[in-house]
PDB file of C-alpha atoms in Angstrom:
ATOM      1  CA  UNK A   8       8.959  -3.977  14.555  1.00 92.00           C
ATOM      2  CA  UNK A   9      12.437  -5.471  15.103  1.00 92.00           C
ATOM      3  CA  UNK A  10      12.783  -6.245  11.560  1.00 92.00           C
ATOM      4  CA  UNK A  11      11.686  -3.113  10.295  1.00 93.00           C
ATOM      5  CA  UNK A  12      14.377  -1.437  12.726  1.00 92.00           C
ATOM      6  CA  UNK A  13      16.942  -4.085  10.968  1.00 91.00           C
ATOM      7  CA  UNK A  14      16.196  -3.159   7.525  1.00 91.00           C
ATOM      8  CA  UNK A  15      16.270   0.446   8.563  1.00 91.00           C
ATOM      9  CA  UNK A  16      19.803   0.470  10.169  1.00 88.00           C
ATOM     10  CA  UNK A  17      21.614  -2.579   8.651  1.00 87.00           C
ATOM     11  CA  UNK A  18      20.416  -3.262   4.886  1.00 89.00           C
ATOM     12  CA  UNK A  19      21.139  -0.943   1.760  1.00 88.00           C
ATOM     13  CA  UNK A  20      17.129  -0.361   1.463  1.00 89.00           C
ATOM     14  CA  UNK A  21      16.935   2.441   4.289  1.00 87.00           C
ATOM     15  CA  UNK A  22      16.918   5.570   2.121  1.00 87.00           C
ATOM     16  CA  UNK A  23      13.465   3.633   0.657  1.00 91.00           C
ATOM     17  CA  UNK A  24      12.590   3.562   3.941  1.00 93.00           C
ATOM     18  CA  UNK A  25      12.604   6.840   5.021  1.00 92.00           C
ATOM     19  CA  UNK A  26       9.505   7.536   6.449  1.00 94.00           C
ATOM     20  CA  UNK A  27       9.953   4.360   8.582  1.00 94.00           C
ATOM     21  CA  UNK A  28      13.348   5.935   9.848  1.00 92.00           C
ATOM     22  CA  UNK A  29      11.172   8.659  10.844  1.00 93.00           C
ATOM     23  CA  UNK A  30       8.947   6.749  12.941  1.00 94.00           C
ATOM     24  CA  UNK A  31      11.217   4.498  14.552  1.00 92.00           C
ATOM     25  CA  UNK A  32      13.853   7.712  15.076  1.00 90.00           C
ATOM     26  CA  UNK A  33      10.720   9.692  17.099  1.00 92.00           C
ATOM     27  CA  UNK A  34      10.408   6.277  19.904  1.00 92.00           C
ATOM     28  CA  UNK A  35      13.909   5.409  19.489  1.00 84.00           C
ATOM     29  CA  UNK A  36      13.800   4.793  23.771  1.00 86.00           C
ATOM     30  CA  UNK A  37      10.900   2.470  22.956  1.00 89.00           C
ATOM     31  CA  UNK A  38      11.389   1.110  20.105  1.00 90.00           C
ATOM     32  CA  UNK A  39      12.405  -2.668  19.951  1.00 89.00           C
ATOM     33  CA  UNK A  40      15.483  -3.649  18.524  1.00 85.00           C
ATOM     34  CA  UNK A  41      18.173  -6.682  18.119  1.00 85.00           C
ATOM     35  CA  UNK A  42      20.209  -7.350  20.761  1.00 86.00           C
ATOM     36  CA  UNK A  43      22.838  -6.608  18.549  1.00 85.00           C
ATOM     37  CA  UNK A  44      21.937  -3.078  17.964  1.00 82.00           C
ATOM     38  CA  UNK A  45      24.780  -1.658  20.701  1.00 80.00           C
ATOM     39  CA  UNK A  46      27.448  -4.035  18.759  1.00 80.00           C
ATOM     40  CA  UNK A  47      26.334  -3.014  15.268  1.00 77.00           C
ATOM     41  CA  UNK A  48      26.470   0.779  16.054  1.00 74.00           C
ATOM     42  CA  UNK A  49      29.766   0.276  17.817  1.00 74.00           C
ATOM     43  CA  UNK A  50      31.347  -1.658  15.182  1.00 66.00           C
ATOM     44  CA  UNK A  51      30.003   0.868  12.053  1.00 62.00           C
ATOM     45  CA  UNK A  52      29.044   4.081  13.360  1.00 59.00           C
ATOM     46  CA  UNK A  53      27.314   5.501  10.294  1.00 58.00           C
ATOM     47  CA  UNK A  54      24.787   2.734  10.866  1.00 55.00           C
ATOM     48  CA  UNK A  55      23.123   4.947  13.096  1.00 56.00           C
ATOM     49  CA  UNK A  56      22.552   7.204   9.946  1.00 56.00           C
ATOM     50  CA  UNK A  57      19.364   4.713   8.581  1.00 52.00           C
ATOM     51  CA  UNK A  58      18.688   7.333   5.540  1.00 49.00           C
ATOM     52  CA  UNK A  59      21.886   6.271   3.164  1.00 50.00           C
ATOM     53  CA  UNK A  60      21.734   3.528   0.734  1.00 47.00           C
ATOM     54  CA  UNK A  61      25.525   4.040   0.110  1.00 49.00           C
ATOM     55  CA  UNK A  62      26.404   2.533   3.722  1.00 53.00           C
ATOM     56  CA  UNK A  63      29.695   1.271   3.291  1.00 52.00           C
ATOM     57  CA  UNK A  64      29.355  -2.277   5.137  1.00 73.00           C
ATOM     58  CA  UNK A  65      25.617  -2.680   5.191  1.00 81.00           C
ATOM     59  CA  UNK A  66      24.669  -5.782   7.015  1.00 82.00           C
ATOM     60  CA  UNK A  67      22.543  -7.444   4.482  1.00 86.00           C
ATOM     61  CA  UNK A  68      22.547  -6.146   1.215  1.00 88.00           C
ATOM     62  CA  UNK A  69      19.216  -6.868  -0.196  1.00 87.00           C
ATOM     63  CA  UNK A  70      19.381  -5.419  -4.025  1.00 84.00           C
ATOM     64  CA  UNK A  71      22.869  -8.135  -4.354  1.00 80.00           C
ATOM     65  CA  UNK A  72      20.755 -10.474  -3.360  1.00 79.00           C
ATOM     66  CA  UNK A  73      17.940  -9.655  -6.168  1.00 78.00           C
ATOM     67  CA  UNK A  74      19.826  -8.618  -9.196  1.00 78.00           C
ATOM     68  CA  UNK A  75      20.789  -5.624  -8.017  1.00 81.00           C
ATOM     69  CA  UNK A  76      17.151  -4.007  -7.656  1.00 85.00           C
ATOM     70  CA  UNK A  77      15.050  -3.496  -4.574  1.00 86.00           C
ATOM     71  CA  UNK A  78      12.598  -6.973  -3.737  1.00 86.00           C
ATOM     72  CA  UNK A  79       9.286  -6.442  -4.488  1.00 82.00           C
ATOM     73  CA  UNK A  80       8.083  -7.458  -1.222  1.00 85.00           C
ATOM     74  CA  UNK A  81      10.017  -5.072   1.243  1.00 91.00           C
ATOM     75  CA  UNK A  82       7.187  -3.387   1.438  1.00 92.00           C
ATOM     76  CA  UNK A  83       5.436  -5.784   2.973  1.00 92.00           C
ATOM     77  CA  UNK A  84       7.123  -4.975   6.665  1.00 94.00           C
ATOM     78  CA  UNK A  85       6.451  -0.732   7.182  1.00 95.00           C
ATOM     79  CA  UNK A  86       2.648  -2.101   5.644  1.00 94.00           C
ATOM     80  CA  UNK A  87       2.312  -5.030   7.934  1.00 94.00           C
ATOM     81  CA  UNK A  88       3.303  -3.171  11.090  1.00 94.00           C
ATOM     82  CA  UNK A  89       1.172   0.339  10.125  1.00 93.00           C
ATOM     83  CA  UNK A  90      -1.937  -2.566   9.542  1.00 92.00           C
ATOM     84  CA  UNK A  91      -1.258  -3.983  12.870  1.00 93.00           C
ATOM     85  CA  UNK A  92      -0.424  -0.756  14.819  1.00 93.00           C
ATOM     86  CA  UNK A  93      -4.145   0.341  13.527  1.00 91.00           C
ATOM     87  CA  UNK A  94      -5.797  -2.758  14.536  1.00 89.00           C
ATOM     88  CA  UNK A  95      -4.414  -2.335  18.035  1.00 90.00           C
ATOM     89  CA  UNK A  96      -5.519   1.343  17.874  1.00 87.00           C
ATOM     90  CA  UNK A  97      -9.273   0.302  17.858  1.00 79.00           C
ATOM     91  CA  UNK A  98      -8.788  -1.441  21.246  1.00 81.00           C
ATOM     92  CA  UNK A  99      -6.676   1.476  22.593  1.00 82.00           C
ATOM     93  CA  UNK A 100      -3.333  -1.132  23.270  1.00 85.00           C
ATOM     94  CA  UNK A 101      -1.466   1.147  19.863  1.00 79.00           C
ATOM     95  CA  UNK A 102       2.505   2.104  20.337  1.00 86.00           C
ATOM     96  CA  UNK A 103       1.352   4.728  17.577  1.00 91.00           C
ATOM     97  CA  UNK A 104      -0.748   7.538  16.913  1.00 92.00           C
ATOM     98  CA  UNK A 105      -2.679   7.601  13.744  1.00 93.00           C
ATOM     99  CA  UNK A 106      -0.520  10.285  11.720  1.00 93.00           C
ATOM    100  CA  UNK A 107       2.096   7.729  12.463  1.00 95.00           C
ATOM    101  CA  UNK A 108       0.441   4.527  11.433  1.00 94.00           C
ATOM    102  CA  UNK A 109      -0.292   6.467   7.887  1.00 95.00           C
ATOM    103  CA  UNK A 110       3.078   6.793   7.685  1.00 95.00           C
ATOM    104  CA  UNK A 111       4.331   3.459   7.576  1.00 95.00           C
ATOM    105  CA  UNK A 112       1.894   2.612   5.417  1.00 95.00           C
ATOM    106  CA  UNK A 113       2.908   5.433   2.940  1.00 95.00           C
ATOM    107  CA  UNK A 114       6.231   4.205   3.199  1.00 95.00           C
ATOM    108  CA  UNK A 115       4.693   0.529   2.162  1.00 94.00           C
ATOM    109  CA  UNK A 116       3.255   2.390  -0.767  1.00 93.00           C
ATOM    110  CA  UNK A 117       6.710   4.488  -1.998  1.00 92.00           C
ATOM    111  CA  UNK A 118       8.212   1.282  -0.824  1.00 92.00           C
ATOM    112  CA  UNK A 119       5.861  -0.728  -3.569  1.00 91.00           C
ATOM    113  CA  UNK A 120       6.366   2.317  -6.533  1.00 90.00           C
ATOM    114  CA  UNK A 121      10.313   2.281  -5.871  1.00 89.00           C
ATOM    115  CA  UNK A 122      10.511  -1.726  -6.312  1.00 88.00           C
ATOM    116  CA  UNK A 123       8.718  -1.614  -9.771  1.00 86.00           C
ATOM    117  CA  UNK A 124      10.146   1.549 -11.468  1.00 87.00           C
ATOM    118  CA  UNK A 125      13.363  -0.409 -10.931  1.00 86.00           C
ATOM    119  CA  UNK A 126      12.579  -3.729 -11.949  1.00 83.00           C
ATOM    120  CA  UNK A 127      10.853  -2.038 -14.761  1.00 82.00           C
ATOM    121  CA  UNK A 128      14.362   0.198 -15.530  1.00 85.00           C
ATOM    122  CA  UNK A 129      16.428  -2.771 -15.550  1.00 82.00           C
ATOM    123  CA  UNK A 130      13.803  -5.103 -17.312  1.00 80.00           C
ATOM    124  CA  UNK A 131      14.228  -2.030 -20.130  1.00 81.00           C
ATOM    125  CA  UNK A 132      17.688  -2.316 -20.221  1.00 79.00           C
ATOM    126  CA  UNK A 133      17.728  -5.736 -20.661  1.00 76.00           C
ATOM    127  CA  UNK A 134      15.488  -5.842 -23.871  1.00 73.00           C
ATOM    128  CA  UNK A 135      17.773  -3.079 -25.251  1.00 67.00           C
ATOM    129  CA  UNK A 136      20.843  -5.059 -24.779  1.00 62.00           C
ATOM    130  CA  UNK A 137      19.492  -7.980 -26.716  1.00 58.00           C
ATOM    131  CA  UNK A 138      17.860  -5.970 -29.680  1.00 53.00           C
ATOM    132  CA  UNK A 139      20.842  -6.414 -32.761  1.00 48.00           C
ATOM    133  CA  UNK A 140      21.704  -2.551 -34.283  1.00 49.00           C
ATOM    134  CA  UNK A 141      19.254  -3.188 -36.990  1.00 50.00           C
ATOM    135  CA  UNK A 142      16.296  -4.154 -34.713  1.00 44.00           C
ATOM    136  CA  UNK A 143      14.164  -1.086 -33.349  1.00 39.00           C
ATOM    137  CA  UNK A 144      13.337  -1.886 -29.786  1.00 38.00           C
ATOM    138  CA  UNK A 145      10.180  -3.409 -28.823  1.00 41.00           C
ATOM    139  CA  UNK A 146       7.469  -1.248 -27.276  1.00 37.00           C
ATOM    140  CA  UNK A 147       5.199  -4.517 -24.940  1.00 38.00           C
ATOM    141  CA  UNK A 148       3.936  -4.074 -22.132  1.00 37.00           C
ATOM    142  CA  UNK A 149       6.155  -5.236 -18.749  1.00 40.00           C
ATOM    143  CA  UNK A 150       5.783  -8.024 -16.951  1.00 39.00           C
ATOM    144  CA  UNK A 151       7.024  -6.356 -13.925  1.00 41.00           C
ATOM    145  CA  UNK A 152       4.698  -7.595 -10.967  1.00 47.00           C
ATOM    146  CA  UNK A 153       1.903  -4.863  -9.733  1.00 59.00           C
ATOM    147  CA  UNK A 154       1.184  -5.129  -6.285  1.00 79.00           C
ATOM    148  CA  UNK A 155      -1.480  -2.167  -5.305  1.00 88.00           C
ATOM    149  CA  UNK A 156      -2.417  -3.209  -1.486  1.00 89.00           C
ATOM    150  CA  UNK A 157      -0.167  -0.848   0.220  1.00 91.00           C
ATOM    151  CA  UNK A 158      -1.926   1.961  -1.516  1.00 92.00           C
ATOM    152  CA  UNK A 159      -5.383   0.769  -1.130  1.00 93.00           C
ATOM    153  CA  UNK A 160      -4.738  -0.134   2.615  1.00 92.00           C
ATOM    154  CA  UNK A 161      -3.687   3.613   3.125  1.00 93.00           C
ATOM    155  CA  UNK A 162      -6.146   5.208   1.749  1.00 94.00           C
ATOM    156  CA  UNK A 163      -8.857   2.805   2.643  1.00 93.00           C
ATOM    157  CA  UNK A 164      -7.472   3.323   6.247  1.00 93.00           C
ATOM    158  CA  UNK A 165      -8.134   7.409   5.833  1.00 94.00           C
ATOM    159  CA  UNK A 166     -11.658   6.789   4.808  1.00 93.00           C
ATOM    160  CA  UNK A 167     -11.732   4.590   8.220  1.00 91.00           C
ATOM    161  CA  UNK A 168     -10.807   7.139  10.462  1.00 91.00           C
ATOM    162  CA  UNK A 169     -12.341  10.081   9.476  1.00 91.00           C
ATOM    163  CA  UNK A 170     -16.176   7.686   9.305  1.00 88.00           C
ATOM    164  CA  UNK A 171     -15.130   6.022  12.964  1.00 87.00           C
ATOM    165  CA  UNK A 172     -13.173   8.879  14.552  1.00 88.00           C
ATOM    166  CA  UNK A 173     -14.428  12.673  12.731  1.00 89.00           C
ATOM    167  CA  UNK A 174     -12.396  15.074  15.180  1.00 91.00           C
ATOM    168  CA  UNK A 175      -9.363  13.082  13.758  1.00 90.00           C
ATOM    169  CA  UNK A 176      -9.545  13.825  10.093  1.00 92.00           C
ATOM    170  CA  UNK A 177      -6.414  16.393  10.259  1.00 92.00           C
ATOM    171  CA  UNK A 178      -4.102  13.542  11.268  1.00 92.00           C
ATOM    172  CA  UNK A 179      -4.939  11.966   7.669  1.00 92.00           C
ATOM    173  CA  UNK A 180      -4.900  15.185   5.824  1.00 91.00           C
ATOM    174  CA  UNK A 181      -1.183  14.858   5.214  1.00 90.00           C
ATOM    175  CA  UNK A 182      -1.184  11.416   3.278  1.00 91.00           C
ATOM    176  CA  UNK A 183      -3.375  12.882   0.577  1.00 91.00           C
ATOM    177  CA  UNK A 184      -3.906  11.444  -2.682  1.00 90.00           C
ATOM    178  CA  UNK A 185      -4.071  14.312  -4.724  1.00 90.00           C
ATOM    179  CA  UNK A 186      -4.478  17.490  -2.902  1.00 88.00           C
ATOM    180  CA  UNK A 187      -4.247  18.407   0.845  1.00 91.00           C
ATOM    181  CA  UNK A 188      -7.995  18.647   2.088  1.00 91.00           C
ATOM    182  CA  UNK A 189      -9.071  21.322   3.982  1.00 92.00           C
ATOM    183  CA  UNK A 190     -12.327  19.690   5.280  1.00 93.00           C
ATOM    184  CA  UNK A 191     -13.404  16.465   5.751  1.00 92.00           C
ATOM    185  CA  UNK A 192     -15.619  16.190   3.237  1.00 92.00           C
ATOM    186  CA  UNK A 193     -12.883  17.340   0.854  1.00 94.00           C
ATOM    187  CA  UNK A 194     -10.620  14.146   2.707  1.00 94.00           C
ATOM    188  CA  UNK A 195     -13.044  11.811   1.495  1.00 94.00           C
ATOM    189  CA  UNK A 196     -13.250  13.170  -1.903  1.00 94.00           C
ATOM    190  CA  UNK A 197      -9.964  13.041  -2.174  1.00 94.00           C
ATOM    191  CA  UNK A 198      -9.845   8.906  -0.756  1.00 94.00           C
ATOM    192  CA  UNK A 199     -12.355   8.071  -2.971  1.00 95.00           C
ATOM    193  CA  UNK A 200     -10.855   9.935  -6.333  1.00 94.00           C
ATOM    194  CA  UNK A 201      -7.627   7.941  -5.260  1.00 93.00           C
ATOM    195  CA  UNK A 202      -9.149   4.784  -4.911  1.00 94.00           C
ATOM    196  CA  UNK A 203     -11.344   5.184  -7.779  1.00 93.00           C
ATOM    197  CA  UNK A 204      -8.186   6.010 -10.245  1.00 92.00           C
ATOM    198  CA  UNK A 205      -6.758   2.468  -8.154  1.00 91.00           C
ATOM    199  CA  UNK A 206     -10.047   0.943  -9.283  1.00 90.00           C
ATOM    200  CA  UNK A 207      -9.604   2.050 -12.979  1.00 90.00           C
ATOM    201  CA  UNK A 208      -6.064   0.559 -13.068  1.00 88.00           C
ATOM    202  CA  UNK A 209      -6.928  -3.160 -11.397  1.00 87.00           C
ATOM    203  CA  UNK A 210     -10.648  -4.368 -11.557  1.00 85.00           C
ATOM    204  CA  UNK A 211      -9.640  -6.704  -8.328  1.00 84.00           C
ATOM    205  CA  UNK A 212     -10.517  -3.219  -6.644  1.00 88.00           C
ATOM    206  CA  UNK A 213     -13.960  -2.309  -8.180  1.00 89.00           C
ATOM    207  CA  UNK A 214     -15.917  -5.098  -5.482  1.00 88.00           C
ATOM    208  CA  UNK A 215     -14.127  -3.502  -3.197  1.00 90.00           C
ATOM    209  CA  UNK A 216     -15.066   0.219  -4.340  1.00 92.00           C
ATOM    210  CA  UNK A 217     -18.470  -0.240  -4.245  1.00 92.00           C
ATOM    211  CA  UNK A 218     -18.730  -1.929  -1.049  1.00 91.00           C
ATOM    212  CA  UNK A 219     -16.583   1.150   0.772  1.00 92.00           C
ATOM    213  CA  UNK A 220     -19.203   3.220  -1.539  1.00 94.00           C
ATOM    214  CA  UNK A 221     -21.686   1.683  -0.505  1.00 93.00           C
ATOM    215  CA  UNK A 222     -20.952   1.976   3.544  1.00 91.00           C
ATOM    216  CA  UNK A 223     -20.051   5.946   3.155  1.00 91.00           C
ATOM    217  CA  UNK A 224     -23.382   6.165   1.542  1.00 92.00           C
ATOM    218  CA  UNK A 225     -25.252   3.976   4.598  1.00 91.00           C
ATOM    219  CA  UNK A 226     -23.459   5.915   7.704  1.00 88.00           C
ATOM    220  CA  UNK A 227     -24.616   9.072   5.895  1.00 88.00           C
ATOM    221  CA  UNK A 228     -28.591   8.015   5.491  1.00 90.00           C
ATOM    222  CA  UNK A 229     -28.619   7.252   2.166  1.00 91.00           C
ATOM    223  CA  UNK A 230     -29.398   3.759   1.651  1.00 91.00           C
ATOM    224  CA  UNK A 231     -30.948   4.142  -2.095  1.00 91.00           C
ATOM    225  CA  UNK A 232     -27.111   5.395  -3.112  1.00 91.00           C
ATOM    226  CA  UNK A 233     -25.811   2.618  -0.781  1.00 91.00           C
ATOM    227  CA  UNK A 234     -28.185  -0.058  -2.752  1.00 90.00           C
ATOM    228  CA  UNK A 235     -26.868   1.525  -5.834  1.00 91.00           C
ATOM    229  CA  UNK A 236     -23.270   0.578  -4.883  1.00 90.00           C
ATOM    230  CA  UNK A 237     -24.322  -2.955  -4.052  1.00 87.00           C
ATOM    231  CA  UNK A 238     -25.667  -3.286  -7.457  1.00 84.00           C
ATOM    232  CA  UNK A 239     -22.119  -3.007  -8.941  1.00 83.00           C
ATOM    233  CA  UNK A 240     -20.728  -5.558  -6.770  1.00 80.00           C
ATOM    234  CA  UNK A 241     -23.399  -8.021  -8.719  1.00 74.00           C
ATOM    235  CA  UNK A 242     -22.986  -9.001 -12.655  1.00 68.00           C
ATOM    236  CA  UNK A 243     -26.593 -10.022 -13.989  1.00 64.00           C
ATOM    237  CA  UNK A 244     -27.795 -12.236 -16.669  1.00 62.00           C
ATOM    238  CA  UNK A 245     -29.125 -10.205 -19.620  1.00 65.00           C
ATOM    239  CA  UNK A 246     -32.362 -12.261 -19.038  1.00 65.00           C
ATOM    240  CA  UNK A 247     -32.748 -11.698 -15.895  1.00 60.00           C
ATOM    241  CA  UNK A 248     -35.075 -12.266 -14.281  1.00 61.00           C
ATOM    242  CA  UNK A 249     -36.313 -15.007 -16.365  1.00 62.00           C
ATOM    243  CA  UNK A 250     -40.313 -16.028 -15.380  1.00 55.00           C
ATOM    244  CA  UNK A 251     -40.098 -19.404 -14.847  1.00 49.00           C
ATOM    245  CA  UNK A 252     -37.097 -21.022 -13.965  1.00 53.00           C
ATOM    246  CA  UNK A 253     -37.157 -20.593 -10.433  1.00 43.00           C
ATOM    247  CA  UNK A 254     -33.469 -19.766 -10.123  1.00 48.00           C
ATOM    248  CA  UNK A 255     -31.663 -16.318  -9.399  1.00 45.00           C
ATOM    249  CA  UNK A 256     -29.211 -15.730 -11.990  1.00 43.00           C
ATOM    250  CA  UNK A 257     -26.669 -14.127 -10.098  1.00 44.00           C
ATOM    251  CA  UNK A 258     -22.496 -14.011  -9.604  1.00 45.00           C
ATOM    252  CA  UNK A 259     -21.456 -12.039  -6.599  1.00 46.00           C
ATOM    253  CA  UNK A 260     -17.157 -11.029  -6.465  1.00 47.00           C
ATOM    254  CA  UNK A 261     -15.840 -11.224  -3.400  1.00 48.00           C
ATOM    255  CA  UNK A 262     -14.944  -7.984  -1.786  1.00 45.00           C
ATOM    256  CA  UNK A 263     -11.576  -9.235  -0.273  1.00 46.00           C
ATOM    257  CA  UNK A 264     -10.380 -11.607  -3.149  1.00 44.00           C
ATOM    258  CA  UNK A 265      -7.669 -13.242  -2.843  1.00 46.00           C
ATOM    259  CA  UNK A 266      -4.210 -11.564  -5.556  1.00 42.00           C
ATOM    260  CA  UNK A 267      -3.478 -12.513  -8.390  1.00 40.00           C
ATOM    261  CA  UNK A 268       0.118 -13.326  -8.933  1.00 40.00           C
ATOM    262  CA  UNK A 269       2.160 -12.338 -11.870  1.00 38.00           C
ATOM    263  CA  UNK A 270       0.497  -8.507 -11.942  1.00 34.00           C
TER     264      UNK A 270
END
């Protein structure tokens, strides 16, 4: 949580980080911070002012240090903290509450999006600077990396709540994929229309699909549509089964695989 309030306050990343600012802003007595922090907003008073990329002195600035675009991975620290802040929810020890915890992790997510529309921008302008006057730029497809977790952690993390904890389905209602629910059902309509449009995008995330499918479908009674969503975590031999042979033709994916790089 410390470094999150650093890259908040003293980097030139805190206007991506805005929903973090939020957060910390609303425990700022409890919040933990660098024993610097009384220095730091002594020495540049507009520090205290987290939502402004244009900080004239940042501390560290981050997009120098990566060819003048946001790192991919500063989404990593909003997502690791809301993940941790949710485990430590289920044994009642959270510094959060849930609507909270969703933020950080949306702010993962925007985090994520932000990162790889610029890389992508500046990956653009670099092909157009080395086509000659004659050449008609090239339409291929980017290279910039895809990393989806955030987005599947957040949403996956809705579907959590309102299965463990019902009454509490209003604090995810906010965080909505597509439109606000006004129900719970609708909330997990809308989770699993985001996740299957995720799904669509990355097959890493289909495995995983089914198997939150598949668990929906058990705590609600249906275990034939639960079976069904097993079934698509499987890929079968088109001669299976064979009589005979005295093996099981099957490959199973593994619902938590590990990412691929270079996506």
């Amino acid at each position: 949580r410390e470094l999150l309030w650093f890259l908040v306050h003293c980097t030139d990343v805190g206007q991506v980080l805005a929903l973090a600012a939020e957060v910390i802003s609303s425990h700022s007595a409890s919040w933990p911070f660098p024993c610097f922090a009384a220095t730091w907003f002594a020495a540049e008073p507009s520090a205290s002012q987290p939502l402004g990329d244009d900080k004239p002195t940042p501390l560290l600035r981050l997009r120098d240090m990566n060819g003048g675009v946001l790192p991919q991975l500063v989404w990593y620290v909003p997502y690791l903290v809301g993940c941790l802040q949710w485990q430590l929810s289920s044994a009642g020890t959270a510094q959060l509450p849930i609507p909270e915890i969703l933020s950080l992790m949306r702010c993962a997510t925007d985090a994520e999006q932000a990162a790889r529309r610029e890389a992508h921008k500046q990956q653009k302008q670099k092909q157009g600077s080395q086509q000659s006057p004659q050449q008609p730029p090239q339409q291929s497809e980017t290279s910039v990396y895809k990393q989806f977790e955030p987005f599947w952690r957040l949403h996956h993390t809705r579907l959590k709540v309102s299965r463990e904890l019902p009454d509490k389905w209003k604090d995810c209602a906010a965080q909505c994929c597509f439109t606000v629910p006004t129900s719970r059902s609708k909330l997990i309509e809308d989770v699993f229309a985001g996740l299957g449009k995720l799904s669509e995008t990355d097959s890493r995330y289909r495995p995983r699909l089914a198997f939150a499918r598949a668990r929906h479908s058990e705590s609600n009674g249906d275990l034939e549509g639960a079976i069904a969503e097993v079934v698509k975590m499987f890929s079968f031999p088109k001669d299976f089964p064979k009589v005979g042979m005295g093996k099981v033709g099957l490959i199973a994916y593994r619902t938590e695989d590990a990412l691929r790089s270079g996506e």
